[in-house]
Structure formats: C-alpha cells, structure tokens
Amino acid sequence: MTTQLDAAPAPALELIVLDMAGTTVLDDGVVETAFQRAAERTGVADRMPWDDALAHVRATMGQSKIEVFTHLAAGDRAAAERATAAFEGAYAEIVAEQGVTEIPGAADAIQGLKDAGLRVVLTTGFAPVTRDALIDGLGWRGLIDLALSPVDAGRGRPAPDLVLTALIRTQTSSVAAVAVAGDTISDVESGRRAGAGLVAGVLTGAHDARALELAGADVVLEDVTHLRGTLTERGLLPLVPTV
C-alpha cells in the first residue's frame, strides 16, 4: 500500500523582478521608433527588407539590444555595437521629446508590493544610461531596490542571468522565493530558466496572452496592477506584522 504525500505549500515570496518598457514603463512604440532611427543612421539592417527587420525586433522585444542588432548585422559585432549606441541615443532623444510615462498605476503597484514586504528589482534590455534616465524621469529612484541591465548580469534575456543576479544582489533565499513579471516571451523564458517560483505575463506590451502562455507563464494579467492581488489569492505574500 502506498500513500501520497500532500504537496508542500509554496514558499512565501521575497523578491519581485519586473521588466521596464511595456510592463512598468509605457512604451507606446518608442522602442520601435528608436530601432528605426538607429537602423537608418547606421545601415545595420540594410541587408534585409525593413519589414523583416521590424518583425525580428518585435519578436525579440525584451532581449539585450546588442544581441538583436548582432542578428540584424549578420553577426558583425562592431556594426551591432555602433547600432546599439545609436539606439540608446535615439531612445534618449525620444524621451527628451515626449517625456517618460509609467504604465498607469505602476508606481502604486510597486509601492503595494513593497508594503507587502517584498523587494522589487527592475530589469531591462537597455544599457544603464537609458535605464537610469527612465528611472530618474519617473522619479522612481527611491521606490525600487535595484535596477539591472544585461551588462550588470552577464547575458540579457531570455537567459536567466538578470533574475539570478537580482536574487544574489538582494540576498533572496531561493529562486522559489522570486516572482518575475514581464510583457514579452523573453521575460517569461528568463523567469522559467531561472526557476522562479511564479512567472507572470502582462498584456501592456509586446506579446499577447497566447504567446506568453506558450512561453510558460503561470498566469497572464491585464497589467502589473493585478500582480499583488494574484499573489494574495495564491497565498504567496510574506506575513508582514501589522502596526
């Protein structure tokens, strides 16, 4: 006779790793526009029809920009580096022209996660200069615990490095105590490869619910403001003493 043991309850979360553009920061086509300006200024995508280049950019949203440009440049790393620099410059131009806007309710959502006893780390495929300009433009410097770019971690998404670096830097106890949320396939794949306890997709950016589910999302949310409620429903929030 055999007995089946009940599954151990999921550990309470300690760390939330959130993507930036499309998840917490409103994109509204800015990334695509910056890519187009960079391609026009450097000729990095001249080897293929622009529609094909744009399709690749859309499919790889969330990944390290140097890797995206390396593909467009047929492996020419020097050309990719020039294009990446042009992209970062173009993105900064657009931010200066249009300003930077959060996904509606994102700051309150982050504060709510912090109030629930969680650490919050932002991750992005942008270089630190662009990442920091966005954070400063939003006034989020004191809101988050940390922000990471691929250069801080080793490899960009979909590799697990950004999530694992966030875990190490915040001294989180285990990967099971980490939740990841993002709007792209690469965000979801990165969380899955890192072994995160929960991986959520959000529908405010590049990819739709079907794509996020196929990539392995445990749950797909309308936007990041629904994350805390989902964690509460699943019993994943730490017990925070009430004052």
Coordinates of N, CA, C and O in Angstrom, one line a residue, residues 45-156:
A45 N 20.5 47.3 -40.7 CA 19.5 46.4 -41.2 C 19.4 46.4 -42.7 O 18.4 45.8 -43.2
D46 N 20.3 47.0 -43.4 CA 20.2 47.2 -44.8 C 20.2 45.8 -45.6 O 19.8 45.8 -46.8
R47 N 20.7 44.8 -45.0 CA 20.9 43.5 -45.7 C 19.5 42.8 -45.8 O 19.4 41.8 -46.6
M48 N 18.5 43.3 -45.2 CA 17.2 42.6 -45.3 C 16.1 43.7 -45.5 O 16.3 44.9 -45.2
P49 N 14.9 43.3 -46.0 CA 13.8 44.2 -46.0 C 13.4 44.7 -44.7 O 13.5 44.0 -43.7
W50 N 13.0 46.0 -44.6 CA 12.7 46.6 -43.3 C 11.6 45.8 -42.6 O 11.7 45.7 -41.3
D51 N 10.6 45.3 -43.3 CA 9.5 44.6 -42.6 C 10.1 43.4 -41.9 O 9.6 43.0 -40.8
D52 N 11.0 42.7 -42.5 CA 11.6 41.6 -41.9 C 12.4 42.0 -40.6 O 12.4 41.3 -39.6
A53 N 13.2 43.1 -40.8 CA 14.0 43.6 -39.6 C 13.0 44.0 -38.5 O 13.3 43.6 -37.3
L54 N 11.9 44.6 -38.8 CA 11.0 45.1 -37.8 C 10.3 43.9 -37.1 O 10.1 43.8 -35.9
A55 N 10.0 42.8 -37.9 CA 9.4 41.6 -37.3 C 10.4 41.0 -36.3 O 10.0 40.5 -35.3
H56 N 11.7 41.0 -36.7 CA 12.7 40.4 -35.7 C 12.7 41.3 -34.4 O 12.8 40.7 -33.3
V57 N 12.7 42.6 -34.6 CA 12.7 43.4 -33.4 C 11.5 43.2 -32.5 O 11.6 43.1 -31.3
R58 N 10.3 43.0 -33.1 CA 9.1 42.7 -32.3 C 9.2 41.4 -31.7 O 8.8 41.2 -30.5
A59 N 9.7 40.4 -32.4 CA 9.8 39.0 -31.8 C 10.8 38.9 -30.7 O 10.6 38.1 -29.8
T60 N 11.8 39.8 -30.7 CA 12.8 39.7 -29.7 C 12.7 40.9 -28.6 O 13.7 41.1 -27.9
M61 N 11.6 41.5 -28.5 CA 11.4 42.5 -27.5 C 11.8 42.0 -26.1 O 11.4 40.8 -25.8
G62 N 12.5 42.7 -25.4 CA 12.9 42.3 -24.0 C 14.3 41.8 -24.0 O 14.9 41.7 -22.9
Q63 N 14.8 41.4 -25.1 CA 16.2 40.9 -25.2 C 17.2 42.0 -25.2 O 16.9 43.2 -25.4
S64 N 18.5 41.7 -24.9 CA 19.6 42.6 -25.0 C 19.6 43.2 -26.3 O 19.6 42.5 -27.4
K65 N 19.7 44.6 -26.4 CA 19.7 45.2 -27.7 C 20.9 44.9 -28.5 O 20.8 44.8 -29.8
I66 N 22.1 44.7 -27.9 CA 23.3 44.3 -28.7 C 23.1 43.0 -29.4 O 23.5 42.8 -30.5
E67 N 22.4 42.0 -28.8 CA 22.1 40.8 -29.4 C 21.1 40.9 -30.6 O 21.3 40.2 -31.6
V68 N 20.1 41.7 -30.4 CA 19.2 42.0 -31.5 C 19.9 42.6 -32.7 O 19.7 42.1 -33.9
F69 N 20.7 43.6 -32.4 CA 21.5 44.2 -33.5 C 22.5 43.3 -34.1 O 22.8 43.4 -35.3
T70 N 23.1 42.4 -33.4 CA 24.1 41.5 -33.9 C 23.4 40.6 -35.0 O 24.0 40.3 -36.0
H71 N 22.2 40.2 -34.7 CA 21.4 39.4 -35.7 C 21.1 40.2 -36.9 O 21.4 39.7 -38.1
L72 N 20.7 41.4 -36.7 CA 20.4 42.3 -37.9 C 21.6 42.6 -38.7 O 21.5 42.7 -40.0
A73 N 22.8 42.6 -38.1 CA 24.0 42.9 -38.8 C 24.7 41.6 -39.2 O 25.9 41.7 -39.6
A74 N 24.0 40.5 -39.2 CA 24.6 39.2 -39.7 C 25.8 38.8 -39.0 O 26.8 38.3 -39.5
G75 N 25.8 39.1 -37.7 CA 26.9 38.7 -36.8 C 28.1 39.7 -36.7 O 29.1 39.4 -36.0
D76 N 28.0 40.8 -37.4 CA 29.0 41.8 -37.4 C 28.9 42.6 -36.0 O 28.1 43.5 -35.9
R77 N 29.7 42.2 -35.1 CA 29.6 42.7 -33.7 C 30.0 44.2 -33.7 O 29.3 45.0 -32.9
A78 N 30.9 44.6 -34.4 CA 31.3 46.1 -34.4 C 30.1 46.9 -35.0 O 29.8 48.0 -34.4
A79 N 29.5 46.4 -36.0 CA 28.3 47.1 -36.6 C 27.2 47.1 -35.5 O 26.5 48.1 -35.4
A80 N 27.0 46.0 -34.8 CA 26.0 45.9 -33.8 C 26.2 46.9 -32.7 O 25.3 47.5 -32.2
E81 N 27.5 47.0 -32.3 CA 27.8 48.0 -31.2 C 27.5 49.4 -31.6 O 27.0 50.2 -30.8
R82 N 27.8 49.7 -32.9 CA 27.5 51.1 -33.4 C 26.0 51.3 -33.4 O 25.5 52.4 -33.0
A83 N 25.3 50.3 -33.8 CA 23.8 50.5 -33.9 C 23.2 50.5 -32.5 O 22.3 51.3 -32.3
T84 N 23.8 49.8 -31.6 CA 23.3 49.8 -30.2 C 23.5 51.2 -29.6 O 22.6 51.8 -28.9
A85 N 24.6 51.8 -29.8 CA 24.9 53.2 -29.4 C 23.9 54.1 -30.0 O 23.4 55.1 -29.3
A86 N 23.7 54.0 -31.3 CA 22.7 54.8 -32.0 C 21.3 54.6 -31.4 O 20.5 55.6 -31.3
F87 N 21.0 53.4 -31.1 CA 19.6 53.1 -30.5 C 19.5 53.9 -29.2 O 18.5 54.5 -28.9
E88 N 20.5 53.7 -28.3 CA 20.4 54.4 -27.0 C 20.3 55.9 -27.2 O 19.6 56.6 -26.4
G89 N 21.1 56.5 -28.1 CA 21.0 57.9 -28.4 C 19.6 58.3 -28.9 O 19.0 59.3 -28.5
A90 N 19.0 57.5 -29.8 CA 17.7 57.8 -30.3 C 16.6 57.6 -29.2 O 15.7 58.5 -29.2
Y91 N 16.8 56.6 -28.4 CA 15.8 56.5 -27.3 C 15.8 57.7 -26.4 O 14.8 58.2 -26.0
A92 N 17.0 58.2 -26.1 CA 17.2 59.3 -25.2 C 16.5 60.6 -25.9 O 15.9 61.4 -25.2
E93 N 16.7 60.7 -27.2 CA 16.1 61.8 -27.9 C 14.6 61.8 -27.8 O 13.9 62.8 -27.5
I94 N 14.0 60.6 -27.9 CA 12.5 60.4 -27.9 C 12.0 60.7 -26.5 O 11.0 61.4 -26.3
V95 N 12.8 60.2 -25.5 CA 12.4 60.5 -24.1 C 12.4 62.0 -23.8 O 11.5 62.6 -23.2
A96 N 13.4 62.7 -24.4 CA 13.5 64.2 -24.2 C 12.4 64.9 -24.9 O 11.9 65.9 -24.5
E97 N 12.0 64.3 -26.1 CA 10.9 64.9 -26.9 C 9.6 64.7 -26.2 O 8.7 65.6 -26.2
Q98 N 9.3 63.5 -25.8 CA 8.0 63.1 -25.3 C 7.8 62.9 -23.8 O 6.7 62.8 -23.3
G99 N 9.0 62.9 -23.1 CA 8.9 62.5 -21.7 C 8.8 61.0 -21.5 O 8.8 60.3 -22.5
V100 N 8.7 60.6 -20.3 CA 8.5 59.2 -19.9 C 7.3 59.0 -19.0 O 7.1 59.9 -18.2
T101 N 6.5 58.0 -19.3 CA 5.3 57.8 -18.6 C 5.2 56.4 -18.1 O 5.6 55.4 -18.8
E102 N 4.7 56.2 -16.9 CA 4.6 54.8 -16.3 C 3.4 54.2 -16.9 O 2.4 54.8 -17.4
I103 N 3.3 52.8 -16.9 CA 2.1 52.1 -17.2 C 1.1 52.6 -16.1 O 1.5 52.7 -14.9
P104 N -0.1 53.0 -16.4 CA -1.0 53.5 -15.4 C -1.1 52.7 -14.2 O -1.4 51.5 -14.3
G105 N -0.8 53.3 -13.0 CA -0.8 52.6 -11.7 C 0.4 51.8 -11.4 O 0.4 51.2 -10.3
A106 N 1.5 51.8 -12.2 CA 2.6 51.0 -11.9 C 3.3 51.4 -10.7 O 3.7 50.5 -9.9
A107 N 3.5 52.7 -10.4 CA 4.2 53.1 -9.2 C 3.5 52.7 -8.0 O 4.1 52.2 -7.0
D108 N 2.2 52.9 -8.0 CA 1.4 52.4 -6.8 C 1.4 50.9 -6.7 O 1.4 50.4 -5.5
A109 N 1.5 50.2 -7.8 CA 1.6 48.7 -7.7 C 2.9 48.3 -7.1 O 3.0 47.4 -6.3
I110 N 4.0 49.0 -7.5 CA 5.3 48.7 -6.9 C 5.3 49.0 -5.4 O 5.8 48.2 -4.6
Q111 N 4.7 50.2 -5.1 CA 4.7 50.5 -3.6 C 3.9 49.5 -2.9 O 4.2 49.1 -1.7
G112 N 2.8 49.0 -3.5 CA 2.0 48.0 -2.8 C 2.7 46.7 -2.6 O 2.6 46.1 -1.5
L113 N 3.6 46.3 -3.5 CA 4.4 45.1 -3.3 C 5.4 45.3 -2.2 O 5.7 44.5 -1.4
K114 N 6.0 46.6 -2.2 CA 6.9 46.9 -1.1 C 6.2 46.9 0.2 O 6.8 46.3 1.2
D115 N 5.0 47.4 0.3 CA 4.3 47.4 1.5 C 3.9 46.0 2.0 O 3.8 45.8 3.2
A116 N 3.9 45.1 1.1 CA 3.6 43.7 1.4 C 4.8 43.0 1.9 O 4.8 41.8 2.1
G117 N 6.0 43.7 2.0 CA 7.2 43.0 2.5 C 8.1 42.5 1.4 O 9.0 41.7 1.8
L118 N 7.9 42.8 0.2 CA 8.7 42.3 -0.9 C 9.7 43.3 -1.4 O 9.5 44.5 -1.3
R119 N 10.9 42.8 -1.9 CA 11.8 43.6 -2.6 C 11.5 43.7 -4.0 O 11.0 42.7 -4.6
V120 N 11.7 44.8 -4.7 CA 11.4 45.0 -6.1 C 12.6 45.4 -6.9 O 13.2 46.4 -6.6
V121 N 12.9 44.6 -7.9 CA 14.0 44.9 -8.8 C 13.5 45.1 -10.2 O 12.7 44.2 -10.7
L122 N 13.9 46.1 -10.9 CA 13.6 46.3 -12.3 C 14.7 45.8 -13.2 O 15.9 46.0 -12.9
T123 N 14.3 45.2 -14.3 CA 15.3 44.7 -15.2 C 14.9 45.1 -16.6 O 13.7 45.4 -16.9
T124 N 15.9 45.2 -17.5 CA 15.7 45.7 -18.9 C 16.8 45.3 -19.8 O 17.8 44.9 -19.4
G125 N 16.5 45.3 -21.1 CA 17.5 45.1 -22.1 C 18.2 46.4 -22.5 O 19.2 46.3 -23.3
F126 N 17.8 47.5 -21.9 CA 18.5 48.8 -22.2 C 19.9 48.8 -21.5 O 20.1 48.2 -20.4
A127 N 20.7 49.7 -22.0 CA 22.0 50.0 -21.3 C 21.7 50.8 -20.1 O 20.7 51.4 -20.0
P128 N 22.6 50.8 -19.1 CA 22.4 51.5 -17.9 C 22.1 53.0 -18.1 O 21.2 53.6 -17.3
V129 N 22.7 53.7 -19.1 CA 22.4 55.1 -19.2 C 20.9 55.3 -19.6 O 20.3 56.3 -19.1
T130 N 20.4 54.5 -20.4 CA 19.0 54.6 -20.8 C 18.1 54.2 -19.6 O 17.1 54.9 -19.3
R131 N 18.4 53.1 -19.0 CA 17.6 52.6 -17.8 C 17.6 53.7 -16.8 O 16.5 54.0 -16.2
D132 N 18.7 54.3 -16.4 CA 18.7 55.3 -15.4 C 18.0 56.6 -15.7 O 17.4 57.2 -14.9
A133 N 18.0 56.9 -17.0 CA 17.3 58.1 -17.5 C 15.8 57.9 -17.3 O 15.0 58.8 -16.9
L134 N 15.3 56.7 -17.6 CA 13.9 56.4 -17.4 C 13.5 56.4 -15.9 O 12.5 57.0 -15.5
I135 N 14.3 55.8 -15.1 CA 14.0 55.8 -13.6 C 14.0 57.2 -13.1 O 13.1 57.5 -12.3
D136 N 15.0 58.0 -13.5 CA 15.1 59.3 -13.0 C 13.9 60.2 -13.5 O 13.3 61.0 -12.8
G137 N 13.5 59.9 -14.8 CA 12.4 60.7 -15.3 C 11.1 60.3 -14.6 O 10.2 61.2 -14.5
L138 N 11.0 59.1 -14.1 CA 9.8 58.7 -13.4 C 9.8 59.1 -11.9 O 8.8 59.0 -11.2
G139 N 11.0 59.4 -11.4 CA 11.2 59.7 -10.0 C 11.1 58.4 -9.2 O 10.6 58.5 -8.0
W140 N 11.6 57.3 -9.7 CA 11.5 56.0 -9.0 C 12.7 55.6 -8.3 O 12.8 54.5 -7.8
R141 N 13.7 56.5 -8.2 CA 15.0 56.1 -7.6 C 14.8 55.6 -6.2 O 15.4 54.6 -5.8
G142 N 13.9 56.2 -5.4 CA 13.7 55.7 -4.0 C 12.6 54.7 -3.9 O 12.3 54.2 -2.8
L143 N 12.0 54.3 -5.0 CA 10.9 53.4 -5.0 C 11.3 52.0 -5.1 O 10.7 51.1 -4.4
I144 N 12.3 51.7 -5.9 CA 12.8 50.3 -6.1 C 14.0 50.0 -5.3 O 14.7 50.9 -4.8
D145 N 14.3 48.7 -5.2 CA 15.5 48.3 -4.5 C 16.7 48.3 -5.4 O 17.8 48.5 -4.9
L146 N 16.5 48.0 -6.7 CA 17.7 47.8 -7.6 C 17.1 47.8 -9.0 O 16.0 47.5 -9.3
A147 N 18.0 48.2 -10.0 CA 17.7 48.1 -11.4 C 18.9 47.5 -12.1 O 20.0 47.9 -11.8
L148 N 18.6 46.6 -13.0 CA 19.7 45.8 -13.7 C 19.5 45.8 -15.2 O 18.4 45.7 -15.7
S149 N 20.7 45.9 -15.9 CA 20.8 45.8 -17.3 C 21.6 44.6 -17.6 O 22.4 44.1 -16.7
P150 N 21.6 44.1 -18.9 CA 22.5 42.9 -19.2 C 23.9 43.1 -18.8 O 24.5 42.1 -18.4
V151 N 24.5 44.3 -19.0 CA 25.9 44.4 -18.6 C 26.1 44.2 -17.1 O 27.3 43.8 -16.7
D152 N 25.1 44.3 -16.3 CA 25.3 44.0 -14.9 C 25.2 42.5 -14.5 O 25.6 42.1 -13.4
A153 N 24.7 41.7 -15.5 CA 24.4 40.4 -15.1 C 25.2 39.3 -15.9 O 25.4 38.2 -15.5
G154 N 25.7 39.7 -17.1 CA 26.4 38.8 -18.0 C 25.7 38.6 -19.3 O 26.2 39.1 -20.3
R155 N 24.5 38.0 -19.3 CA 23.7 37.9 -20.5 C 22.4 38.5 -20.3 O 21.8 38.5 -19.2
G156 N 21.8 39.0 -21.4 CA 20.4 39.5 -21.3 C 19.4 38.4 -21.4 O 19.7 37.2 -21.5

